[in-house]
Amino acid sequence: MNDQKRIGWRGLGNIAELKEHPLFRDRISQIAIGLAIVFSIATVLAAITQIKQTDYPVPVHYSSLVGFDKVGKWYENYQIVFFSLVATFVNTLLAAKSFRRNRVASFFLLSGSVVVSLFCLIISVAFASIT
């Protein structure tokens, strides 16, 4: 066994094996992962550049039934950014775990990650423009 540190999830192997995983050699998967990462980075950059520190409460939640139904501190809008990063990371790990067994499930996880990242980008820009 290699002296490299094993990553936390049993079955994925060490870092070198993870780089050689078939998921990361599949063209469709590479595009989906790339899009999700690009949208997540864009979400981070949009939040950093547009969310301003304020002394007054800002909207942090919107419901289609009643409109803005929760206000909070300015930094609570970074929860959307955090969710985008976590969803991308977790869905990529789950897709890697399921790729050899069921490629379709893996593609749905990755495409879901792209959609979640895109929605998080749209939502974070919308909330940042309100503040």
Tab-separated table of C-alpha atoms in Angstrom:
chain	number	residue	atom	x	y	z
A	1	MET	CA	0.000	0.000	0.000
A	2	ASN	CA	1.181	3.517	-0.747
A	3	ASP	CA	2.389	5.858	1.961
A	4	GLN	CA	-0.036	8.514	0.750
A	5	LYS	CA	-2.805	9.480	3.088
A	6	ARG	CA	-6.121	7.818	2.430
A	7	ILE	CA	-9.121	10.020	1.936
A	8	GLY	CA	-11.990	9.675	4.317
A	9	TRP	CA	-14.399	7.634	2.246
A	10	ARG	CA	-13.740	3.909	2.042
A	11	GLY	CA	-13.694	2.595	-1.499
A	12	LEU	CA	-12.370	5.684	-3.235
A	13	GLY	CA	-8.744	4.910	-2.381
A	14	ASN	CA	-5.945	7.398	-2.056
A	15	ILE	CA	-5.501	10.709	-3.841
A	16	ALA	CA	-3.480	9.252	-6.739
A	17	GLU	CA	-6.163	6.622	-7.361
A	18	LEU	CA	-8.842	9.294	-7.176
A	19	LYS	CA	-7.117	11.247	-9.962
A	20	GLU	CA	-7.182	8.100	-12.111
A	21	HIS	CA	-10.850	7.409	-11.383
A	22	PRO	CA	-12.908	6.780	-14.558
A	23	LEU	CA	-15.306	9.592	-13.590
A	24	PHE	CA	-12.554	12.149	-14.098
A	25	ARG	CA	-11.627	10.649	-17.485
A	26	ASP	CA	-15.200	10.712	-18.814
A	27	ARG	CA	-15.774	13.751	-21.039
A	28	ILE	CA	-19.390	14.414	-19.990
A	29	SER	CA	-18.448	14.157	-16.329
A	30	GLN	CA	-15.514	16.510	-16.814
A	31	ILE	CA	-17.811	19.097	-18.402
A	32	ALA	CA	-20.411	18.773	-15.634
A	33	ILE	CA	-17.823	19.007	-12.864
A	34	GLY	CA	-16.171	21.959	-14.607
A	35	LEU	CA	-19.462	23.826	-14.972
A	36	ALA	CA	-20.396	23.207	-11.346
A	37	ILE	CA	-16.996	24.451	-10.178
A	38	VAL	CA	-17.154	27.519	-12.439
A	39	PHE	CA	-20.643	28.416	-11.176
A	40	SER	CA	-19.546	27.878	-7.549
A	41	ILE	CA	-16.490	30.091	-8.017
A	42	ALA	CA	-18.654	32.724	-9.714
A	43	THR	CA	-21.019	32.555	-6.730
A	44	VAL	CA	-18.128	33.118	-4.326
A	45	LEU	CA	-16.784	36.027	-6.373
A	46	ALA	CA	-20.215	37.617	-6.760
A	47	ALA	CA	-20.847	37.371	-3.038
A	48	ILE	CA	-17.464	38.803	-2.119
A	49	THR	CA	-17.789	41.734	-4.503
A	50	GLN	CA	-21.478	42.537	-4.035
A	51	ILE	CA	-22.464	41.736	-0.449
A	52	LYS	CA	-21.724	44.815	1.613
A	53	GLN	CA	-21.443	45.053	5.366
A	54	THR	CA	-24.450	46.911	6.771
A	55	ASP	CA	-25.750	47.917	10.189
A	56	TYR	CA	-29.385	47.238	9.326
A	57	PRO	CA	-31.119	43.874	8.763
A	58	VAL	CA	-31.218	42.609	5.176
A	59	PRO	CA	-33.501	40.023	3.530
A	60	VAL	CA	-32.077	36.507	3.819
A	61	HIS	CA	-35.056	34.366	2.799
A	62	TYR	CA	-37.719	34.655	0.121
A	63	SER	CA	-40.937	32.700	-0.214
A	64	SER	CA	-43.142	32.843	-3.278
A	65	LEU	CA	-46.200	32.899	-1.021
A	66	VAL	CA	-45.384	35.913	1.134
A	67	GLY	CA	-42.242	37.469	-0.369
A	68	PHE	CA	-39.330	38.250	1.932
A	69	ASP	CA	-40.207	36.507	5.165
A	70	LYS	CA	-36.907	36.578	7.050
A	71	VAL	CA	-34.355	39.294	7.653
A	72	GLY	CA	-30.993	38.936	9.310
A	73	LYS	CA	-27.393	40.065	9.423
A	74	TRP	CA	-25.606	40.902	6.169
A	75	TYR	CA	-23.271	37.892	6.432
A	76	GLU	CA	-26.175	35.399	6.490
A	77	ASN	CA	-26.349	35.756	2.711
A	78	TYR	CA	-23.073	33.804	2.563
A	79	GLN	CA	-25.056	30.672	3.482
A	80	ILE	CA	-26.017	30.397	-0.180
A	81	VAL	CA	-22.346	30.416	-1.157
A	82	PHE	CA	-21.533	27.748	1.409
A	83	PHE	CA	-24.433	25.588	0.208
A	84	SER	CA	-23.218	25.834	-3.401
A	85	LEU	CA	-19.714	24.685	-2.477
A	86	VAL	CA	-20.926	21.844	-0.265
A	87	ALA	CA	-23.449	20.607	-2.841
A	88	THR	CA	-20.807	20.564	-5.565
A	89	PHE	CA	-18.312	18.703	-3.385
A	90	VAL	CA	-20.770	16.150	-1.993
A	91	ASN	CA	-22.425	15.436	-5.349
A	92	THR	CA	-19.015	14.933	-6.976
A	93	LEU	CA	-18.003	12.474	-4.256
A	94	LEU	CA	-21.289	10.597	-4.575
A	95	ALA	CA	-20.967	10.545	-8.362
A	96	ALA	CA	-17.448	9.127	-8.080
A	97	LYS	CA	-18.674	6.479	-5.674
A	98	SER	CA	-21.560	5.426	-7.948
A	99	PHE	CA	-19.871	5.812	-11.346
A	100	ARG	CA	-18.734	2.206	-11.732
A	101	ARG	CA	-22.076	0.784	-10.632
A	102	ASN	CA	-24.501	3.117	-12.342
A	103	ARG	CA	-23.241	5.798	-14.718
A	104	VAL	CA	-26.716	7.291	-15.166
A	105	ALA	CA	-27.026	7.990	-11.441
A	106	SER	CA	-23.591	9.566	-11.547
A	107	PHE	CA	-24.586	11.839	-14.425
A	108	PHE	CA	-27.777	12.877	-12.612
A	109	LEU	CA	-25.772	13.749	-9.503
A	110	LEU	CA	-23.345	15.843	-11.531
A	111	SER	CA	-26.063	17.580	-13.529
A	112	GLY	CA	-27.905	18.266	-10.275
A	113	SER	CA	-24.733	19.828	-8.962
A	114	VAL	CA	-24.569	22.111	-12.008
A	115	VAL	CA	-28.198	23.175	-11.564
A	116	VAL	CA	-27.785	23.814	-7.825
A	117	SER	CA	-24.636	25.861	-8.433
A	118	LEU	CA	-26.350	27.914	-11.127
A	119	PHE	CA	-29.383	28.596	-8.931
A	120	CYS	CA	-27.118	29.553	-6.024
A	121	LEU	CA	-25.330	32.017	-8.309
A	122	ILE	CA	-28.619	33.583	-9.407
A	123	ILE	CA	-29.990	33.746	-5.863
A	124	SER	CA	-26.821	35.180	-4.342
A	125	VAL	CA	-26.637	37.910	-7.015
A	126	ALA	CA	-30.310	38.735	-6.429
A	127	PHE	CA	-29.936	38.985	-2.655
A	128	ALA	CA	-26.712	40.962	-2.979
A	129	SER	CA	-28.369	43.508	-5.234
A	130	ILE	CA	-31.120	44.066	-2.657
A	131	THR	CA	-28.717	45.012	0.140
